[in-house]
mmCIF file of C-alpha atoms and ligand atoms in Angstrom:
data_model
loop_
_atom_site.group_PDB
_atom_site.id
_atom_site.type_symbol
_atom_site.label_atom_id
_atom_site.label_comp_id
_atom_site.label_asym_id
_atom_site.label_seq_id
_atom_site.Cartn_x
_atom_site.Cartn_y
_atom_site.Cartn_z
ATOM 1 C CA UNK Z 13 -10.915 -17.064 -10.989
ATOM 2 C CA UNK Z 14 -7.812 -15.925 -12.378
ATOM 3 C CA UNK Z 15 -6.515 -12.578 -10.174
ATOM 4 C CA UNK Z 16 -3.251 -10.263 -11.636
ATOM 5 C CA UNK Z 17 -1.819 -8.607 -8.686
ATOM 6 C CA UNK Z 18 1.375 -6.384 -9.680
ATOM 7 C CA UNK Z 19 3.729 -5.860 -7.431
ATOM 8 C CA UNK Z 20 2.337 -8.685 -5.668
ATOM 9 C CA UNK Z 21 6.022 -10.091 -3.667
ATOM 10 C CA UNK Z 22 6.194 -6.322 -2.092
ATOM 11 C CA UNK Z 23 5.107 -5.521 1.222
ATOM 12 C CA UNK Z 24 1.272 -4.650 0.591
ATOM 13 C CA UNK Z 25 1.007 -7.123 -2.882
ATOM 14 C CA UNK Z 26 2.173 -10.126 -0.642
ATOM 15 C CA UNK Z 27 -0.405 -10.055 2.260
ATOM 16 C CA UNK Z 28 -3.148 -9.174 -0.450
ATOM 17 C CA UNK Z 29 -1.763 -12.536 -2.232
ATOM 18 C CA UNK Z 30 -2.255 -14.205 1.285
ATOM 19 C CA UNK Z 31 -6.226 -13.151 1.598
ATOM 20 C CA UNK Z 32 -6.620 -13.631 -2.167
ATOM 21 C CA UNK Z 33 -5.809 -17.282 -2.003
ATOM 22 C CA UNK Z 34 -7.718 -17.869 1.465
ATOM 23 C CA UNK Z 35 -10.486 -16.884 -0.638
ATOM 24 C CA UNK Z 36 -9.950 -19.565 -3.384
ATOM 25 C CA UNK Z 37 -8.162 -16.803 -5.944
ATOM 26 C CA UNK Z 38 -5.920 -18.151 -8.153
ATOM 27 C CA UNK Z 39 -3.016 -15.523 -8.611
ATOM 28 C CA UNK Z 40 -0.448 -14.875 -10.522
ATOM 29 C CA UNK Z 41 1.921 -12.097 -9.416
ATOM 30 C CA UNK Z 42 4.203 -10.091 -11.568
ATOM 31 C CA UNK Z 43 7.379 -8.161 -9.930
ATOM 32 C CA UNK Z 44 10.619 -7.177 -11.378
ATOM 33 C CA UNK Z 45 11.993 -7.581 -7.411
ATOM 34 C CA UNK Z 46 12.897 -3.790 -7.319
ATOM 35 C CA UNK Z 47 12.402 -3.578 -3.798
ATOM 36 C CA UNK Z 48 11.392 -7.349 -3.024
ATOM 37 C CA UNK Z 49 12.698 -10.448 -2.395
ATOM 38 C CA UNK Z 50 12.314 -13.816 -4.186
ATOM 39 C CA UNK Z 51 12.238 -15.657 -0.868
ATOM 40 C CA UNK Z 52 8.356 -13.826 -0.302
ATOM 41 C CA UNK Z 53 7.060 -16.449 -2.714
ATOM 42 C CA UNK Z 54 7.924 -18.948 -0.223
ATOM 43 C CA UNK Z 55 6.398 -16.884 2.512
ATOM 44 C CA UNK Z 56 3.207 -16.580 0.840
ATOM 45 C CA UNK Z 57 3.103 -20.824 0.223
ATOM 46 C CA UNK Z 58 4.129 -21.751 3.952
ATOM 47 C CA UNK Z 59 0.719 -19.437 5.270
ATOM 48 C CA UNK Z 60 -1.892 -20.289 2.642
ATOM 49 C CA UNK Z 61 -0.027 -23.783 1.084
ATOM 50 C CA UNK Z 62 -0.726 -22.707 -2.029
ATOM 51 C CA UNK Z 63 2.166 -21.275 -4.426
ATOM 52 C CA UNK Z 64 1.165 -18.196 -6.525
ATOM 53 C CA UNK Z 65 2.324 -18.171 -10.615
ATOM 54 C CA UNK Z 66 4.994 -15.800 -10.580
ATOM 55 C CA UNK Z 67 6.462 -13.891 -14.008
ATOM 56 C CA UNK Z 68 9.762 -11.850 -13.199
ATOM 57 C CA UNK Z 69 8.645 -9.244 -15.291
ATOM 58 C CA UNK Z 70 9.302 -5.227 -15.869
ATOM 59 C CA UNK Z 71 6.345 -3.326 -16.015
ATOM 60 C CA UNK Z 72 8.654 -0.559 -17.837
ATOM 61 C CA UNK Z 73 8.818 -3.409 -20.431
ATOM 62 C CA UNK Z 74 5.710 -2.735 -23.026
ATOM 63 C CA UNK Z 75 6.338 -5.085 -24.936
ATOM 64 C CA UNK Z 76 6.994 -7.796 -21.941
ATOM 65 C CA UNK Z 77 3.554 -6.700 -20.514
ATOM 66 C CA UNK Z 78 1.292 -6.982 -23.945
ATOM 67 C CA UNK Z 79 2.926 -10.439 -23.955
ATOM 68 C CA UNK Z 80 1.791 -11.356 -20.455
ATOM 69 C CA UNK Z 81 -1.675 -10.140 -21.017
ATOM 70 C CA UNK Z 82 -1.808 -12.570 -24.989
ATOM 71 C CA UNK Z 83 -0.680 -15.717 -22.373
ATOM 72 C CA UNK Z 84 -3.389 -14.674 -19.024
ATOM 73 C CA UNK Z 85 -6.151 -13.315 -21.244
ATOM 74 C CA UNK Z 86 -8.749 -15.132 -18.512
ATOM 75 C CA UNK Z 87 -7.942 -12.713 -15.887
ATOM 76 C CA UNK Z 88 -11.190 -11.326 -14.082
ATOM 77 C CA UNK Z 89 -9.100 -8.450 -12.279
ATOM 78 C CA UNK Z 90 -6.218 -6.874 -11.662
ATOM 79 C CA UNK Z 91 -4.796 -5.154 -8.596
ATOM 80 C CA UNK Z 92 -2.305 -3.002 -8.832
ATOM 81 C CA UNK Z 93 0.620 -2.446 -6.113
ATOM 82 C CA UNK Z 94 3.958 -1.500 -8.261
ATOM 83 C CA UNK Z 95 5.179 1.177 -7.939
ATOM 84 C CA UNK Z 96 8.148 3.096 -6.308
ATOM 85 C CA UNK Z 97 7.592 4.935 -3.679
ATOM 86 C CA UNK Z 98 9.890 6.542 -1.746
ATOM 87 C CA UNK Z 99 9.566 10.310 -1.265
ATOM 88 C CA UNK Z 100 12.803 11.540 -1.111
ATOM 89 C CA UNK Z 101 14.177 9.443 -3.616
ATOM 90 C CA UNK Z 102 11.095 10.939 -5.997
ATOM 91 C CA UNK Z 103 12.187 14.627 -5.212
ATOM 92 C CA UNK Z 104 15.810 13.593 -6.351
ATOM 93 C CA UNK Z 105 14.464 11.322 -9.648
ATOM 94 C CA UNK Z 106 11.397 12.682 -10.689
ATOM 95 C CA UNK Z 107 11.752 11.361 -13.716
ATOM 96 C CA UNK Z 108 12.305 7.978 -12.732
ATOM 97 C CA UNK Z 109 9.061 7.808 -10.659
ATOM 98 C CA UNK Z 110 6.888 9.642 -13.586
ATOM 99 C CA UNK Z 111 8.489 6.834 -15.331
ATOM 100 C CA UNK Z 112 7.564 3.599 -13.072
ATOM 101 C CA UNK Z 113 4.185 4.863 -11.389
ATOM 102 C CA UNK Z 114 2.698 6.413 -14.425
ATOM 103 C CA UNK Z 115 4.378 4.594 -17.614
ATOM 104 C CA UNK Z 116 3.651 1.476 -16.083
ATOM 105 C CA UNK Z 117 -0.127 2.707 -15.277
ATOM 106 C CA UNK Z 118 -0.534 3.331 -18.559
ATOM 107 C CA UNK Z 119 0.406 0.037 -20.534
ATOM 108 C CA UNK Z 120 -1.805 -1.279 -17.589
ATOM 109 C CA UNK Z 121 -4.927 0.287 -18.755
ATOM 110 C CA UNK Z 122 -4.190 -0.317 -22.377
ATOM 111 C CA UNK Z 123 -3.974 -3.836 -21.581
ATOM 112 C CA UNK Z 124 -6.721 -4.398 -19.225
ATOM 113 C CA UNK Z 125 -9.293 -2.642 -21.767
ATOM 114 C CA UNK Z 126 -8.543 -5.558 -23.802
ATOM 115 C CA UNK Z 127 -9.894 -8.250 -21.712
ATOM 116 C CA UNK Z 128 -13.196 -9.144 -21.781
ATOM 117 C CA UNK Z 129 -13.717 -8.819 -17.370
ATOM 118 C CA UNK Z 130 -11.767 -5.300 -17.480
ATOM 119 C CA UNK Z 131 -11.694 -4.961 -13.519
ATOM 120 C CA UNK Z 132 -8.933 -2.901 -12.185
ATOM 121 C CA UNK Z 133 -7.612 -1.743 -8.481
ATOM 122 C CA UNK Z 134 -5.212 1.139 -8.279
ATOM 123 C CA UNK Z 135 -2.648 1.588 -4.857
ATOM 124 C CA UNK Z 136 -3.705 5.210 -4.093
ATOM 125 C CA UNK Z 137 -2.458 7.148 -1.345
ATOM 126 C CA UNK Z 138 -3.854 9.710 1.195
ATOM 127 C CA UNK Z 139 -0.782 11.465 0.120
ATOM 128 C CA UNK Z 140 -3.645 13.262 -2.435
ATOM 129 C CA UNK Z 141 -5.106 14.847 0.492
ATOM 130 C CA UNK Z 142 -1.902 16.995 1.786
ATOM 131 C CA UNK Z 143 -2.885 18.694 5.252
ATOM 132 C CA UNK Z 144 -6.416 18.855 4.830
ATOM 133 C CA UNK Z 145 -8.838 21.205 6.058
ATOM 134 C CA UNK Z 146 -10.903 19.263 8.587
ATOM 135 C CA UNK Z 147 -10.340 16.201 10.045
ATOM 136 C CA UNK Z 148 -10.917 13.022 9.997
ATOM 137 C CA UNK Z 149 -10.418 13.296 5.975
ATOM 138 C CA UNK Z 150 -13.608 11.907 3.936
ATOM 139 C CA UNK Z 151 -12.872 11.217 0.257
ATOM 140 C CA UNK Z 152 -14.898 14.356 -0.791
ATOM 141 C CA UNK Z 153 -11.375 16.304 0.988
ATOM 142 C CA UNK Z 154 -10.042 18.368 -2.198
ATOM 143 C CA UNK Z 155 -7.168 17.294 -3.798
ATOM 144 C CA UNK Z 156 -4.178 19.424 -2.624
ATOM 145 C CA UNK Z 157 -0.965 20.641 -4.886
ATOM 146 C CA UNK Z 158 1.297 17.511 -4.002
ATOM 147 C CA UNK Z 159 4.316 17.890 -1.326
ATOM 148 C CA UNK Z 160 6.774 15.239 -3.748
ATOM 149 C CA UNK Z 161 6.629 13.711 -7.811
ATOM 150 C CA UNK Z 162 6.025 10.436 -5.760
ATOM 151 C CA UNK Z 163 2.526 12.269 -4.558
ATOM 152 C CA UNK Z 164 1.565 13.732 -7.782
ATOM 153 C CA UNK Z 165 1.992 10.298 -8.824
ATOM 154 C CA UNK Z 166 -1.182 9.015 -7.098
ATOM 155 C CA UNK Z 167 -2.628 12.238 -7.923
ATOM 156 C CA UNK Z 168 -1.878 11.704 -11.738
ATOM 157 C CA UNK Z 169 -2.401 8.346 -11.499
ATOM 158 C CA UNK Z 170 -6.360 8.673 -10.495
ATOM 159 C CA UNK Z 171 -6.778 11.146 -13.436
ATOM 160 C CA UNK Z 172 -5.755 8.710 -15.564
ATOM 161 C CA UNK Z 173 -7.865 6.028 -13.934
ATOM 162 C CA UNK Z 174 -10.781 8.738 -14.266
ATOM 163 C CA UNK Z 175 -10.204 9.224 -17.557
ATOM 164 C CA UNK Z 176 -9.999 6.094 -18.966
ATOM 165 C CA UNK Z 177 -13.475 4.896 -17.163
ATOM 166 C CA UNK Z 178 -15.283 8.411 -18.753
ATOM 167 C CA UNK Z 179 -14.285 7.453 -22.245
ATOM 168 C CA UNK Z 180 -14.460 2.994 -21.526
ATOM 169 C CA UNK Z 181 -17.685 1.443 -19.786
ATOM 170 C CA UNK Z 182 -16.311 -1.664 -19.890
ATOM 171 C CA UNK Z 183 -13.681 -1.204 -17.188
ATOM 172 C CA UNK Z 184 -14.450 -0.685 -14.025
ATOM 173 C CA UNK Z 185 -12.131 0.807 -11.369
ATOM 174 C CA UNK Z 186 -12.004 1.567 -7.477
ATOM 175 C CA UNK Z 187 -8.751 3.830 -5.977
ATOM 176 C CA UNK Z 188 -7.812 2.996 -2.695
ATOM 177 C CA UNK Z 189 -6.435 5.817 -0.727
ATOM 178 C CA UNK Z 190 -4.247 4.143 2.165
ATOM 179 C CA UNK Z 191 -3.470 5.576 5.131
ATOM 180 C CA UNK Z 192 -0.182 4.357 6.992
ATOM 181 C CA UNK Z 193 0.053 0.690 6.367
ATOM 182 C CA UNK Z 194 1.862 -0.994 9.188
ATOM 183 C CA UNK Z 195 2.921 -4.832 10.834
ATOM 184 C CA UNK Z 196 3.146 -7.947 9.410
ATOM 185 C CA UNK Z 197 1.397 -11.204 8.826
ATOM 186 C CA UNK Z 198 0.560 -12.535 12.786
ATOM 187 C CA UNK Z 199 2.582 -15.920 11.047
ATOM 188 C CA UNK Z 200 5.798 -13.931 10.753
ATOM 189 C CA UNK Z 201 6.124 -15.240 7.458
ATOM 190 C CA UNK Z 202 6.354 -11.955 5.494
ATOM 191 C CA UNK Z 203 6.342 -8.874 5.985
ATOM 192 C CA UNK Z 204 7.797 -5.469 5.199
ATOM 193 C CA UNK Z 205 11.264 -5.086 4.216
ATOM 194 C CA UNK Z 206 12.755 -1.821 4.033
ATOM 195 C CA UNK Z 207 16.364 -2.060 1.701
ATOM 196 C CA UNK Z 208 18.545 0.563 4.085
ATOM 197 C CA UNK Z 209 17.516 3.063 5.967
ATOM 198 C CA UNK Z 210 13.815 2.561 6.469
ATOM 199 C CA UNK Z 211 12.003 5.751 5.277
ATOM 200 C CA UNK Z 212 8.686 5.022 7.642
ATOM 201 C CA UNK Z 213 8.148 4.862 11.657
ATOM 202 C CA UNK Z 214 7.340 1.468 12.524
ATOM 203 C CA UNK Z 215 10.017 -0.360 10.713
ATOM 204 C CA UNK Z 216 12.653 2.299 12.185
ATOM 205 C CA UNK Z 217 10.960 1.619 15.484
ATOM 206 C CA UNK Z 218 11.600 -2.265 15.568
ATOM 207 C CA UNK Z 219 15.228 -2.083 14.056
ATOM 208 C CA UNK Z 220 15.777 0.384 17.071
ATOM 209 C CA UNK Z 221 14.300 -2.459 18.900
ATOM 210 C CA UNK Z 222 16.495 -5.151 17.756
ATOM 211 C CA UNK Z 223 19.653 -3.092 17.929
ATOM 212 C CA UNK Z 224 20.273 -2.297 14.632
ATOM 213 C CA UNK Z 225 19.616 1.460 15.100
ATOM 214 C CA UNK Z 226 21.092 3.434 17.795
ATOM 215 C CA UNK Z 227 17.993 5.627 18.457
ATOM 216 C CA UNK Z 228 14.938 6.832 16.804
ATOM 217 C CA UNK Z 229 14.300 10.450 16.108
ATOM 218 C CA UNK Z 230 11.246 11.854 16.295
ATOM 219 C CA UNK Z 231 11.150 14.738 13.987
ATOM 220 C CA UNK Z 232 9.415 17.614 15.917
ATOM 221 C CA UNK Z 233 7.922 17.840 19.133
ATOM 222 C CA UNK Z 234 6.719 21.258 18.878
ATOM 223 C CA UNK Z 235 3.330 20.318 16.208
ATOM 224 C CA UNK Z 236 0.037 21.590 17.394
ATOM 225 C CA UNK Z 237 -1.248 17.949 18.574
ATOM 226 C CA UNK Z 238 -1.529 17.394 22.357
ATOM 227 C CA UNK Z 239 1.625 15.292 22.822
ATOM 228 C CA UNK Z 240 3.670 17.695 20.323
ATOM 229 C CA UNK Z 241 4.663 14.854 17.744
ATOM 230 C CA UNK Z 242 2.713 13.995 14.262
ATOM 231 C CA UNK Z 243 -0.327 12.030 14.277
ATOM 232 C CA UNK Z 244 -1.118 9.368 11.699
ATOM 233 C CA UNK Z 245 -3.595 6.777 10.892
ATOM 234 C CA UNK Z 246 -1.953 3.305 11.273
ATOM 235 C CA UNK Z 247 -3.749 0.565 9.795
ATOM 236 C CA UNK Z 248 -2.844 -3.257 10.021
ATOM 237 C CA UNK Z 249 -1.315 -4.312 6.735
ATOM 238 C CA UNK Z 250 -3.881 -7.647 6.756
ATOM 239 C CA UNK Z 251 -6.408 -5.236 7.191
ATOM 240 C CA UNK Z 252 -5.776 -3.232 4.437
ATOM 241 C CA UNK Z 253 -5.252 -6.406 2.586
ATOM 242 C CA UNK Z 254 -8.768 -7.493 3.084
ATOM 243 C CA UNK Z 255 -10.072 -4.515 2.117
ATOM 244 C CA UNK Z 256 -8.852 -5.580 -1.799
ATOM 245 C CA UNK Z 257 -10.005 -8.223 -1.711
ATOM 246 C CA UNK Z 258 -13.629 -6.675 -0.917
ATOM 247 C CA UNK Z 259 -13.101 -4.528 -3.329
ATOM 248 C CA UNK Z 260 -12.236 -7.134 -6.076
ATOM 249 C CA UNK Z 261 -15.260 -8.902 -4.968
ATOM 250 C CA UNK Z 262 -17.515 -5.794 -5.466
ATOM 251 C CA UNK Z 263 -16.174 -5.400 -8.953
ATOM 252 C CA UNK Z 264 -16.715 -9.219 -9.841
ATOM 253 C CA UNK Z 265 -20.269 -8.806 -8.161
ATOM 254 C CA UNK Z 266 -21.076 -5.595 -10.281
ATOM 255 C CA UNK Z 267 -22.330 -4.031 -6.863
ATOM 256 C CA UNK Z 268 -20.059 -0.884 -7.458
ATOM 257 C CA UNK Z 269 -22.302 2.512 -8.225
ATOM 258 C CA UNK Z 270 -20.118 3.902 -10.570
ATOM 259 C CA UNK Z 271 -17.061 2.581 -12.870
ATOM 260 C CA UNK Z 272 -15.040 4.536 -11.005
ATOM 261 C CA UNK Z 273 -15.208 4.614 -7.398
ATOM 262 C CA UNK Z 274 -12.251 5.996 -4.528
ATOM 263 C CA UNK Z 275 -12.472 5.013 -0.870
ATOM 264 C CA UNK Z 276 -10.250 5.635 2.169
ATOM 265 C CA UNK Z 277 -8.507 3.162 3.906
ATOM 266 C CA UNK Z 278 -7.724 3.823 7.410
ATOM 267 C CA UNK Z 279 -9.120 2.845 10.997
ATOM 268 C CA UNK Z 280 -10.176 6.436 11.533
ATOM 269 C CA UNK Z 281 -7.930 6.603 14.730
ATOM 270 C CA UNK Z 282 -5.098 9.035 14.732
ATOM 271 C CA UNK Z 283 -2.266 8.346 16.844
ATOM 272 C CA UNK Z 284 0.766 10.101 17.631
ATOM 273 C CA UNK Z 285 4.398 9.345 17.244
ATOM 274 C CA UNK Z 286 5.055 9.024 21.037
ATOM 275 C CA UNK Z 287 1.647 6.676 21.091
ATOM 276 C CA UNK Z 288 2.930 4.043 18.406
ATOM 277 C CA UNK Z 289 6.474 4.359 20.222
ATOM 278 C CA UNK Z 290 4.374 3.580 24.092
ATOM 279 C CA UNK Z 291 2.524 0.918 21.330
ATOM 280 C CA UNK Z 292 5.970 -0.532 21.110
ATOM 281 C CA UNK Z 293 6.881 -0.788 24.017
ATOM 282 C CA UNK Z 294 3.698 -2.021 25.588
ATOM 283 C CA UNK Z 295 3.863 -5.094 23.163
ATOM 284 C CA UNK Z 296 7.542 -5.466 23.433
ATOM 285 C CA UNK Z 297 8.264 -5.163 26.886
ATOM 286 C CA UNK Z 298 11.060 -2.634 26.076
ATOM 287 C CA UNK Z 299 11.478 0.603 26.235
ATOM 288 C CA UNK Z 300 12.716 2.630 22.830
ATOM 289 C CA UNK Z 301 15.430 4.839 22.823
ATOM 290 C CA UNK Z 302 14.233 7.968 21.070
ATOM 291 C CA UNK Z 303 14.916 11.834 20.882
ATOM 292 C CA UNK Z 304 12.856 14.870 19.875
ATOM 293 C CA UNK Z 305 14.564 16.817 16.927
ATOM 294 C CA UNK Z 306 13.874 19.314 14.500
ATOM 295 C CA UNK Z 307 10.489 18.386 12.013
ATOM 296 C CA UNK Z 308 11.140 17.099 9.042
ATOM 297 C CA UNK Z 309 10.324 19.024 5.223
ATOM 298 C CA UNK Z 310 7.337 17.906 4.311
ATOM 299 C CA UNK Z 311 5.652 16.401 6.928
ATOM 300 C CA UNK Z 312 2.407 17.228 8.180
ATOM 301 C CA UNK Z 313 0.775 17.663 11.376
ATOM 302 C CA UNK Z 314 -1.930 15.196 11.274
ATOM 303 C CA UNK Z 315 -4.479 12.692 8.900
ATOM 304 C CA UNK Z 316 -6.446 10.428 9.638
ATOM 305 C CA UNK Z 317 -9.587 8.825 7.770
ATOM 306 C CA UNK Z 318 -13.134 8.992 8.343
ATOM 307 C CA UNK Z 319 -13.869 5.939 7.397
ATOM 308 C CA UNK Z 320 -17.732 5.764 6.907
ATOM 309 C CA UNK Z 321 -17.916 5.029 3.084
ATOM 310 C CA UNK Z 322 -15.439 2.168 3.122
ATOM 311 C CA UNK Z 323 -17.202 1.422 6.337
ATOM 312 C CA UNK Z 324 -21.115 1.571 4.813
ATOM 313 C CA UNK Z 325 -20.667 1.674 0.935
ATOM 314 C CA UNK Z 326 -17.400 -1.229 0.721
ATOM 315 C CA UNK Z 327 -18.777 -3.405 3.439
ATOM 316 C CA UNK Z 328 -15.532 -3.493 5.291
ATOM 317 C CA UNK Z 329 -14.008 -2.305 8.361
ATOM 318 C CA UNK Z 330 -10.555 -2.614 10.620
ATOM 319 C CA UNK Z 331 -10.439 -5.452 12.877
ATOM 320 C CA UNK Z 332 -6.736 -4.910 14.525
ATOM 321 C CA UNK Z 333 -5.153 -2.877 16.589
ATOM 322 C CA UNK Z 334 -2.552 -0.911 16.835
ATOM 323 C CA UNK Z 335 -0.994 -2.962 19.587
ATOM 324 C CA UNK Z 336 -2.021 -5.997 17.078
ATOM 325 C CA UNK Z 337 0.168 -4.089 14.204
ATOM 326 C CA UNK Z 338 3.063 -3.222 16.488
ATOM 327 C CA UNK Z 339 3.230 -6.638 17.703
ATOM 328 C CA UNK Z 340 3.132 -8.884 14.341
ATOM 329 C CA UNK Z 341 5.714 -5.766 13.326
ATOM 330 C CA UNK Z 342 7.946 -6.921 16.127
ATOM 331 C CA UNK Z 343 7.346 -10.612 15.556
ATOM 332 C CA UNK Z 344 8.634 -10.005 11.984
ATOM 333 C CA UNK Z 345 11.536 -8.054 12.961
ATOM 334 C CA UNK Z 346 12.722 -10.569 15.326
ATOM 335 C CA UNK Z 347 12.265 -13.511 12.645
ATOM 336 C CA UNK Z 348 14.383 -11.744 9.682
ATOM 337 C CA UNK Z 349 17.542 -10.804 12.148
ATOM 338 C CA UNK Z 350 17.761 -14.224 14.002
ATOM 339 C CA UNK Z 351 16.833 -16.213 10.735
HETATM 340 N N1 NAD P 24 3.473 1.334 2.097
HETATM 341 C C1 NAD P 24 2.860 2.489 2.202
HETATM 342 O O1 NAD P 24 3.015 3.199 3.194
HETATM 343 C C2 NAD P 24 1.932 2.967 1.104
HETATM 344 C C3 NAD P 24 1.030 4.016 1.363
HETATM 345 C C4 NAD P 24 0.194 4.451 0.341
HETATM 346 C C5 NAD P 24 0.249 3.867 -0.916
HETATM 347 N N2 NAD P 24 1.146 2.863 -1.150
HETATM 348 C C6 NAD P 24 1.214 2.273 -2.495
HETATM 349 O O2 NAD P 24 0.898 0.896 -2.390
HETATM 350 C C7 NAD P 24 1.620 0.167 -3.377
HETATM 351 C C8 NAD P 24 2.384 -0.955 -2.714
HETATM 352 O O3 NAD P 24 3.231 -0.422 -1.716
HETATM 353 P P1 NAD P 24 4.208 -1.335 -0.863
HETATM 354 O O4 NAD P 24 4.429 -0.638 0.421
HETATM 355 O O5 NAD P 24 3.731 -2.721 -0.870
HETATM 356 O O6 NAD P 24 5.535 -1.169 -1.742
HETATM 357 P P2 NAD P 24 6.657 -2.263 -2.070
HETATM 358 O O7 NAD P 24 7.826 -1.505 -2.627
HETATM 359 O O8 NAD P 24 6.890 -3.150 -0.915
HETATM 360 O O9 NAD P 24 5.954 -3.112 -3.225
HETATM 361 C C9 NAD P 24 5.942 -2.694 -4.566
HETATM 362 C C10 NAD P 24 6.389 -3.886 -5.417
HETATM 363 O O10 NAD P 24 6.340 -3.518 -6.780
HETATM 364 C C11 NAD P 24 7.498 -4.008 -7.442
HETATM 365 N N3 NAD P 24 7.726 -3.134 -8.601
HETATM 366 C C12 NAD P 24 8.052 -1.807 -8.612
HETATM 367 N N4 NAD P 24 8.203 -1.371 -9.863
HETATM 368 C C13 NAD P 24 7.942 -2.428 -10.686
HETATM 369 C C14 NAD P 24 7.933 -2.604 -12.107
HETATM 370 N N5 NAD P 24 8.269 -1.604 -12.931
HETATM 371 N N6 NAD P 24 7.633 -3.830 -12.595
HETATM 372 C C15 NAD P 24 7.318 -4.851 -11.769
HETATM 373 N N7 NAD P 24 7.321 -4.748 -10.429
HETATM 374 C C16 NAD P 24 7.629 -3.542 -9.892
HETATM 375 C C17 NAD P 24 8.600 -3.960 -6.387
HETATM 376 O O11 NAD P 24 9.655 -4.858 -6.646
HETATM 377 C C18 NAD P 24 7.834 -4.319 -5.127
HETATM 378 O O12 NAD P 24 7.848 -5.725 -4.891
HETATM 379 C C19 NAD P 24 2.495 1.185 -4.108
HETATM 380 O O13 NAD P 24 1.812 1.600 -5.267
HETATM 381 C C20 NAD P 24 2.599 2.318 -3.115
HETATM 382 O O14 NAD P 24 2.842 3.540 -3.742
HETATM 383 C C21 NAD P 24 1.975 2.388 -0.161
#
């Protein structure tokens, strides 16, 4: 069976590729390399032996994108990864995210609808959530005004999603709201790859690690959490990249309630900052250089998932650790900078 997966040589889209194949997918991946790298193709044949169809293709691109859809028109789903999504970078080029997370979104749908297994998988984020209320977040959490245009995004981009399956019984859709996807495949053949300054935790932690950053900063010490710093659900990429490929399965199977159907993603642990660094360092055998500053715009003081639907209504649950996550993370770091 014949599986799209946008996006598919990113961070996320690769390891999904991985479990896809293990499970006897065929896949073809389309990526415009954006914020990948060529070289993950590879990656993804030395773990599974198996080399994915690739098209180096825009989503931006309409007309590229009805074409791809007249040549694979015996797809049976579709999961969905690109995007951009850095946050600052969205509050500086709003328009340039509106354009590549819900342009591209679009021409998706319009295509999909015209296949005759209309099964779709949308990257959502628990971004939607903002601080919540109570904790740990279920997916009945309202929907808070979002902190970035890379947020409203996600938020947009499930209305659209929403939408479509009111007025379209034919497609059938599941949002996945990730938590904080983290590590690397335990092979150390791919993984994530920040270009510059890494924007997230873990890959800041292990370049501090290796030496290529002088120090990590925690930003704020002073949050109302018992050790002070932010607390976050980390969940093991592979994890997470099981999880679509339950999800696909659940479409295929026609066991989904609804044609449109949202579940949370996390291990329904929160840990803090100064617990993924003592994660680190545990795993590592180091110990991180790191100092408290100010917080950071933006940031909240804690999320984490309760994960009982994906747990009881998806059939799937978190198998890793954190420890497990930190150390693939570190595995991966040390491959790419002596490589
Ligand atoms: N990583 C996270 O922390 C996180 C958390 C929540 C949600 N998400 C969402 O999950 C998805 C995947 O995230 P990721 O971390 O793997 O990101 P990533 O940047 O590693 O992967 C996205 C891939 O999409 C490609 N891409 C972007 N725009 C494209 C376009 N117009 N045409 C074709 N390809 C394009 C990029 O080249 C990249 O390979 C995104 O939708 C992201 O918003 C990620």
């Amino acid at each position: 069976m014949k599986v799209l997966v946008t996006g598919g040589l990113g961070f996320i889209g690769s390891h999904t590729v991985v479990e896809l194949q293990n499970k006897g997918f065929e896949v073809v991946i389309i990526d415009n390399l954006s914020n990948s790298s060529i070289e993950v193709l590879d990656g993804i044949t030395a773990i599974t032996g198996v080399k994915p169809h690739f098209e180096k293709l825009d989503l931006k691109e309409k007309v590229d994108v009805v074409q791809f859809f007249e040549k694979y028109n015996d797809i049976v789903g579709v999961i969905h990864f690109a995007a951009s999504k850095a946050v600052g970078e969205s509050v500086k080029e709003p328009l340039m995210y509106y354009e590549n997370n819900i342009g591209t979104l679009v021409y998706m749908l319009q295509e999909v609808s015209k296949l005759d297994k209309q099964n779709f998988i949308f990257s959502s984020s628990c971004t939607v959530y903002g601080q919540a209320d109570e904790l740990p977040i279920t997916e009945n959490a309202p929907i808070k005004p979002a902190e970035s245009p890379y947020g409203n995004t996600k938020q947009i981009g499930e209305e659209i999603i929403r939408d479509t399956c009111k007025v379209n019984d034919n497609l059938s859709c599941i949002a996945l709201r990730y938590f904080n996807p983290i590590g690397a495949h335990p092979s150390a053949e791919i993984g994530e790859l920040p270009i510059g300054v890494p924007q997230n935790l873990v890959p800041y932690i292990t370049q501090t690690g290796i030496g290529m950053r002088e120090q990590l900063s925690v930003f704020g010490g002073d949050y109302e959490t018992p050790d002070g710093t932010c607390i976050r659900d980390y969940i093991h990429v592979v994890d997470l990249a099981k999880a679509h490929v339950i999800a696909l399965e659940r479409l295929l199977e026609e066991k989904n309630l609804s044609n449109y159907e949202v579940f949370n993603l996390g291990t329904g642990k929160g840990s803090s900052v100064l617990e993924a660094i003592e994660s680190f360092d545990r795993v590592s055998g180091k110990s991180l250089k790191y100092q408290i500053v100010g917080r950071r715009e933006g940031d909240i003081t804690a999320a984490y998932a309760d994960t009982t639907k994906a747990n009881d209504v998806l059939g799937w649950k978190t198998e890793l650790t954190l420890d497990d996550a930190m150390a693939s993370a570190w595995k991966w770091e040390q491959k790419i900078r002596n490589t």
